[in-house]
N, CA and C atoms as an extended XYZ file, in Angstrom:
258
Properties=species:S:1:pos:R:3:atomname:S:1:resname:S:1:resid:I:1 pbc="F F F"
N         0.852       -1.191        0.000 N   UNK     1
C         0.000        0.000        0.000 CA  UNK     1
C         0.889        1.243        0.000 C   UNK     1
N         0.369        2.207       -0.561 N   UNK     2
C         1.495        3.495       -1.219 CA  UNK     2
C         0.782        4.340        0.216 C   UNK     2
N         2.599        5.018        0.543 N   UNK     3
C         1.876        5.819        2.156 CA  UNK     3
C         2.400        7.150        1.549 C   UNK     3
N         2.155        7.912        1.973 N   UNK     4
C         2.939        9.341        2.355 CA  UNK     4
C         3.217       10.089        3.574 C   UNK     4
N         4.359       11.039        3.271 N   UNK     5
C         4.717       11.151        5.044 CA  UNK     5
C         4.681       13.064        4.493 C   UNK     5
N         4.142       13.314        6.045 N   UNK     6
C         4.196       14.588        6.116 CA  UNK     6
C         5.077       15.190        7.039 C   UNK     6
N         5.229       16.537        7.332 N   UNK     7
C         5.507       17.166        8.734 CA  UNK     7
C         4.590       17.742        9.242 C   UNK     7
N         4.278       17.566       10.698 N   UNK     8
C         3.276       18.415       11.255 CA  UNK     8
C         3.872       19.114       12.300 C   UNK     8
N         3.355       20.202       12.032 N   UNK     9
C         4.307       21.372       13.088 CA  UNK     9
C         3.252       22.029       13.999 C   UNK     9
N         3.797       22.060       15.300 N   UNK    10
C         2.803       21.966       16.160 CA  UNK    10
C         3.375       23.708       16.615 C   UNK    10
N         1.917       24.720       17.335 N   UNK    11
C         2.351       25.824       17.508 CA  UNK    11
C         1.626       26.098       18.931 C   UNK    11
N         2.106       26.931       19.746 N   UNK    12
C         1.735       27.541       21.210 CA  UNK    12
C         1.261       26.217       22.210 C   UNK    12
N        -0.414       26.138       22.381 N   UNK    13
C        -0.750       25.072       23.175 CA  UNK    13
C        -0.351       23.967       22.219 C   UNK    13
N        -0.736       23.877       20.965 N   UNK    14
C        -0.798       22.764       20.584 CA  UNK    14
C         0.504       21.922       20.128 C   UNK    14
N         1.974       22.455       20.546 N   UNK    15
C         3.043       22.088       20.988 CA  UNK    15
C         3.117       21.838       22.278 C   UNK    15
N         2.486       21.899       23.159 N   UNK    16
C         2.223       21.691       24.962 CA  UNK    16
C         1.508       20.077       24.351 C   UNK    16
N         0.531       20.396       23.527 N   UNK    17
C        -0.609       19.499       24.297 CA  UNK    17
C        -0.007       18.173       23.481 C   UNK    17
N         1.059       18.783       22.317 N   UNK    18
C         1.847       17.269       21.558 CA  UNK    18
C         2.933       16.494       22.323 C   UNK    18
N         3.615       17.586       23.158 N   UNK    19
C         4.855       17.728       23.480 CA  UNK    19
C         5.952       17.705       22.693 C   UNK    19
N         5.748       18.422       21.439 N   UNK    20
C         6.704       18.233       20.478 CA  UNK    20
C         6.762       19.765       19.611 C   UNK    20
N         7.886       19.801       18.878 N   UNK    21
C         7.749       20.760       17.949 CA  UNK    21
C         7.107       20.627       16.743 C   UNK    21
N         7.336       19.504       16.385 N   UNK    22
C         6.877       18.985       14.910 CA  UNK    22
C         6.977       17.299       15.016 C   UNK    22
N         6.486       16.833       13.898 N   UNK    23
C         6.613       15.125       14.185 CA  UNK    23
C         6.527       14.935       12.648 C   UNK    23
N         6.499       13.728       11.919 N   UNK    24
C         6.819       13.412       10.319 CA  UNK    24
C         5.710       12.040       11.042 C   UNK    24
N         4.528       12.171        9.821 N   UNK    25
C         2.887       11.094       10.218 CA  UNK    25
C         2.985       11.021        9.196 C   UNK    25
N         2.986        9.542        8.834 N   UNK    26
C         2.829        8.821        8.054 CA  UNK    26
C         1.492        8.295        7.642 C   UNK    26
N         0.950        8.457        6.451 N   UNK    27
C        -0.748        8.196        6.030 CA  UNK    27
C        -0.548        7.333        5.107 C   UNK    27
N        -2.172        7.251        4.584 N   UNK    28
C        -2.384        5.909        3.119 CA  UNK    28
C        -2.045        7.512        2.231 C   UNK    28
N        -1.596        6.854        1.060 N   UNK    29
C        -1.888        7.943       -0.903 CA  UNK    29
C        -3.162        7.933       -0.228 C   UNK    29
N        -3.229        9.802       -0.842 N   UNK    30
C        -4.416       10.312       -1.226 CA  UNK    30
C        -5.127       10.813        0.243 C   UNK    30
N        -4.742       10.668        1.231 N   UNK    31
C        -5.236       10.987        2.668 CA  UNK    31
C        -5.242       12.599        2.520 C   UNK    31
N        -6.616       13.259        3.142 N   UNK    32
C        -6.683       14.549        3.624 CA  UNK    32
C        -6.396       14.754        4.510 C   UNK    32
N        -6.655       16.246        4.931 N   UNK    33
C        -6.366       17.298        6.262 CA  UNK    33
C        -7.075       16.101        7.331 C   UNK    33
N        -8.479       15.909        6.739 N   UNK    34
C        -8.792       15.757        7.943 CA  UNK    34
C        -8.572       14.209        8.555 C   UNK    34
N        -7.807       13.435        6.820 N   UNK    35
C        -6.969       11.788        7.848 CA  UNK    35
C        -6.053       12.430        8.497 C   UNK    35
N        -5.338       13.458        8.005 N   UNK    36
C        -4.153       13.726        8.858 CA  UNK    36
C        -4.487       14.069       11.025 C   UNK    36
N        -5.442       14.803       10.481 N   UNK    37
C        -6.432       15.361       12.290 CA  UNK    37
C        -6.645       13.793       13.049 C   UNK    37
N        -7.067       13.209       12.086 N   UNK    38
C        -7.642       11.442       12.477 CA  UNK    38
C        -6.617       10.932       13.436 C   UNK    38
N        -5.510       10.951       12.124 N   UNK    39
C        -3.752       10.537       13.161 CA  UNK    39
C        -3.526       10.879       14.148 C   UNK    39
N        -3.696       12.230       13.659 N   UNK    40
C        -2.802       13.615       15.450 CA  UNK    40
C        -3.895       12.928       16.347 C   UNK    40
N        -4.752       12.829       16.432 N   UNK    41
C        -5.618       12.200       17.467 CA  UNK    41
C        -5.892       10.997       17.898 C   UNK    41
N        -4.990        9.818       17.075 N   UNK    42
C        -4.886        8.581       17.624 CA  UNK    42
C        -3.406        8.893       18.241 C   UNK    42
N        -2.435        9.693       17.731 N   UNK    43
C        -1.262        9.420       18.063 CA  UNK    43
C        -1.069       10.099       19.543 C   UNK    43
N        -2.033       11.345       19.773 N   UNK    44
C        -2.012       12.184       20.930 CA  UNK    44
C        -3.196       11.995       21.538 C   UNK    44
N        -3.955       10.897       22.063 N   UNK    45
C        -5.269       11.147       22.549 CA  UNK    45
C        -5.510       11.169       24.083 C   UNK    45
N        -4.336       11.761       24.865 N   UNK    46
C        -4.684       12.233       26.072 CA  UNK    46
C        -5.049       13.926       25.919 C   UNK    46
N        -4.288       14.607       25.537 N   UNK    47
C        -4.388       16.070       25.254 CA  UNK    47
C        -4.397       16.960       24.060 C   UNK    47
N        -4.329       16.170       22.994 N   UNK    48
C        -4.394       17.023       21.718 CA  UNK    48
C        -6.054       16.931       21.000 C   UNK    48
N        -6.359       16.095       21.573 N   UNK    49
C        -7.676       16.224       20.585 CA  UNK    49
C        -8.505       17.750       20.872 C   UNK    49
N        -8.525       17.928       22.338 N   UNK    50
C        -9.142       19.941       22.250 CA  UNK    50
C        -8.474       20.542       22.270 C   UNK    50
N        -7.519       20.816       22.006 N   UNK    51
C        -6.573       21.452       20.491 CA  UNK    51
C        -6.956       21.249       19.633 C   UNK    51
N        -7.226       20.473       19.128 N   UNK    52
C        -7.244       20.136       17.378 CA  UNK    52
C        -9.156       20.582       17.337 C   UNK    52
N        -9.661       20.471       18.144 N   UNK    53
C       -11.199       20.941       17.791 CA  UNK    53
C       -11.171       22.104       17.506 C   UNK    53
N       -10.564       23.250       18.257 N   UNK    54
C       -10.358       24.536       17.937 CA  UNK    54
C        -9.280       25.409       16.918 C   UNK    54
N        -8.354       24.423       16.543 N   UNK    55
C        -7.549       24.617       15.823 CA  UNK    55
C        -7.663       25.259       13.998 C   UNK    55
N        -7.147       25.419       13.363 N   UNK    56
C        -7.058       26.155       12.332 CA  UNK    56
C        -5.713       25.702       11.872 C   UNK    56
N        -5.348       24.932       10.191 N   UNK    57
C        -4.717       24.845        9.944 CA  UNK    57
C        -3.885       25.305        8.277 C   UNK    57
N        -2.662       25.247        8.342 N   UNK    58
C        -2.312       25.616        7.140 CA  UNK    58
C        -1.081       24.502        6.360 C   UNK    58
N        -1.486       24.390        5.131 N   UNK    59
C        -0.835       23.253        4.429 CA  UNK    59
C         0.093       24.377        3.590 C   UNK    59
N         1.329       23.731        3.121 N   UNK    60
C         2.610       24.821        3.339 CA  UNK    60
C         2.153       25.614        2.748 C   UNK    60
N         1.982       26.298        4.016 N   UNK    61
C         1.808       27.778        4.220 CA  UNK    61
C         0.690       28.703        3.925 C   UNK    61
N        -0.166       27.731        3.284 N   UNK    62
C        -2.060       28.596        2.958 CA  UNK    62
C        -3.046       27.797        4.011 C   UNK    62
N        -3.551       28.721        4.175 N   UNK    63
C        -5.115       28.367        5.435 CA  UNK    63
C        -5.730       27.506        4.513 C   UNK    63
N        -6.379       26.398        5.070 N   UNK    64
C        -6.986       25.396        4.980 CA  UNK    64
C        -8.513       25.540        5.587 C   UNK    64
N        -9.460       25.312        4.672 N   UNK    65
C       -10.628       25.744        4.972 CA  UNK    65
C       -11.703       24.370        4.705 C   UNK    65
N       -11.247       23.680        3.973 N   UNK    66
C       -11.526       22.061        3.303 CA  UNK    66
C       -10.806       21.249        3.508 C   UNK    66
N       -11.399       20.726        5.193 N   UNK    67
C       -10.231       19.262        5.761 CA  UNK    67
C       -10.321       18.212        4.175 C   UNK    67
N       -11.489       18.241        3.598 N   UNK    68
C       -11.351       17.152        2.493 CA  UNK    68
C        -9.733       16.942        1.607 C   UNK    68
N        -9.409       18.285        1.648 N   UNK    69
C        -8.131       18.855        0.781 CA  UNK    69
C        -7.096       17.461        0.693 C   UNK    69
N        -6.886       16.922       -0.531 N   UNK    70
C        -6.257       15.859       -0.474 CA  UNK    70
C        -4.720       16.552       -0.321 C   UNK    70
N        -4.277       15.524        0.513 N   UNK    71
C        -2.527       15.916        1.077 CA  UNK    71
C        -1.407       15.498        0.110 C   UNK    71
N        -0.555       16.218       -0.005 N   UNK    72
C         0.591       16.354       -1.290 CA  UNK    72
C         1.519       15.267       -0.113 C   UNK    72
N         2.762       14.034       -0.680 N   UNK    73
C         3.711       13.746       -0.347 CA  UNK    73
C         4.703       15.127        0.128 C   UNK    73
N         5.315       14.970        1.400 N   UNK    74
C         6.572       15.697        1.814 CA  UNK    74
C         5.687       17.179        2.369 C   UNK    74
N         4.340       17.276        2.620 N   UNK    75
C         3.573       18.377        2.204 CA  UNK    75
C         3.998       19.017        4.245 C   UNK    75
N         3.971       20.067        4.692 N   UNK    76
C         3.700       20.516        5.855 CA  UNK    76
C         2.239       21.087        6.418 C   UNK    76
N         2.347       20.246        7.571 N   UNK    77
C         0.819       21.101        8.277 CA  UNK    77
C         0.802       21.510        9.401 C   UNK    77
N         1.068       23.305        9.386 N   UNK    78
C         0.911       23.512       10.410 CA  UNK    78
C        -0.500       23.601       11.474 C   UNK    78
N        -0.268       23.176       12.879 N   UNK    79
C        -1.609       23.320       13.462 CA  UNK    79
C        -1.520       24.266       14.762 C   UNK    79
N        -2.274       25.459       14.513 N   UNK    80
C        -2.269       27.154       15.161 CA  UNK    80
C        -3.960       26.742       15.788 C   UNK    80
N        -3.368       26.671       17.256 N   UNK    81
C        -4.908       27.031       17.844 CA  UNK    81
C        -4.761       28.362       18.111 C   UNK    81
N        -6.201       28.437       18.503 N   UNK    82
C        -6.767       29.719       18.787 CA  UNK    82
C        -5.908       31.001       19.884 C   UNK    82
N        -5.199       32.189       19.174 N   UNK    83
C        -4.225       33.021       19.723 CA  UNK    83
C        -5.459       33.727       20.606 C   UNK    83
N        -5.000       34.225       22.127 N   UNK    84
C        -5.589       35.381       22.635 CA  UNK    84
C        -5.336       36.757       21.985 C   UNK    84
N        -5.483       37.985       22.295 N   UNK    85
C        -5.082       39.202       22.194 CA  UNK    85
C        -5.247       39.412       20.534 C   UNK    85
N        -4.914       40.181       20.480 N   UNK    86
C        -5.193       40.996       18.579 CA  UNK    86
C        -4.011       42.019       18.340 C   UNK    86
């Protein structure tokens, strides 16, 4: 079965709630944003999953608005929860 690997880069809480900076998740071809969310949440399911409910993400480097968005090989996703202040 054909996989692809990403980087996921974790930002503010949602580097707390990974304990990591970034990690390289490995999926099936053809997996979206939101297999990728699927992963982060089997791989972190004491504290990342409310993070990831509130979260907002960007695939290198554009906001992501359609978890459907099929995922590119080598592709980055960053995941930015919700900032206080303006």
């Amino acid at each position: 079965m054909a996989t692809l690997t990403i980087v996921v880069r974790y930002f503010a809480a949602a580097r707390a709630a990974a304990g990591a900076e970034e990690e390289k998740v490995q999926l099936p071809a053809g997996a979206s944003v939101a297999d990728a969310v699927a992963e982060l949440r089997r791989l972190h399911p004491a504290s990342l999953p409310r993070v990831l409910d509130a979260a907002s993400y960007l695939l290198d480097g554009i906001a992501v608005r359609d978890l459907t968005r099929p995922l590119p090989d080598g592709a980055e996703l960053d995941v930015l929860p919700p900032f206080a202040g303006g």
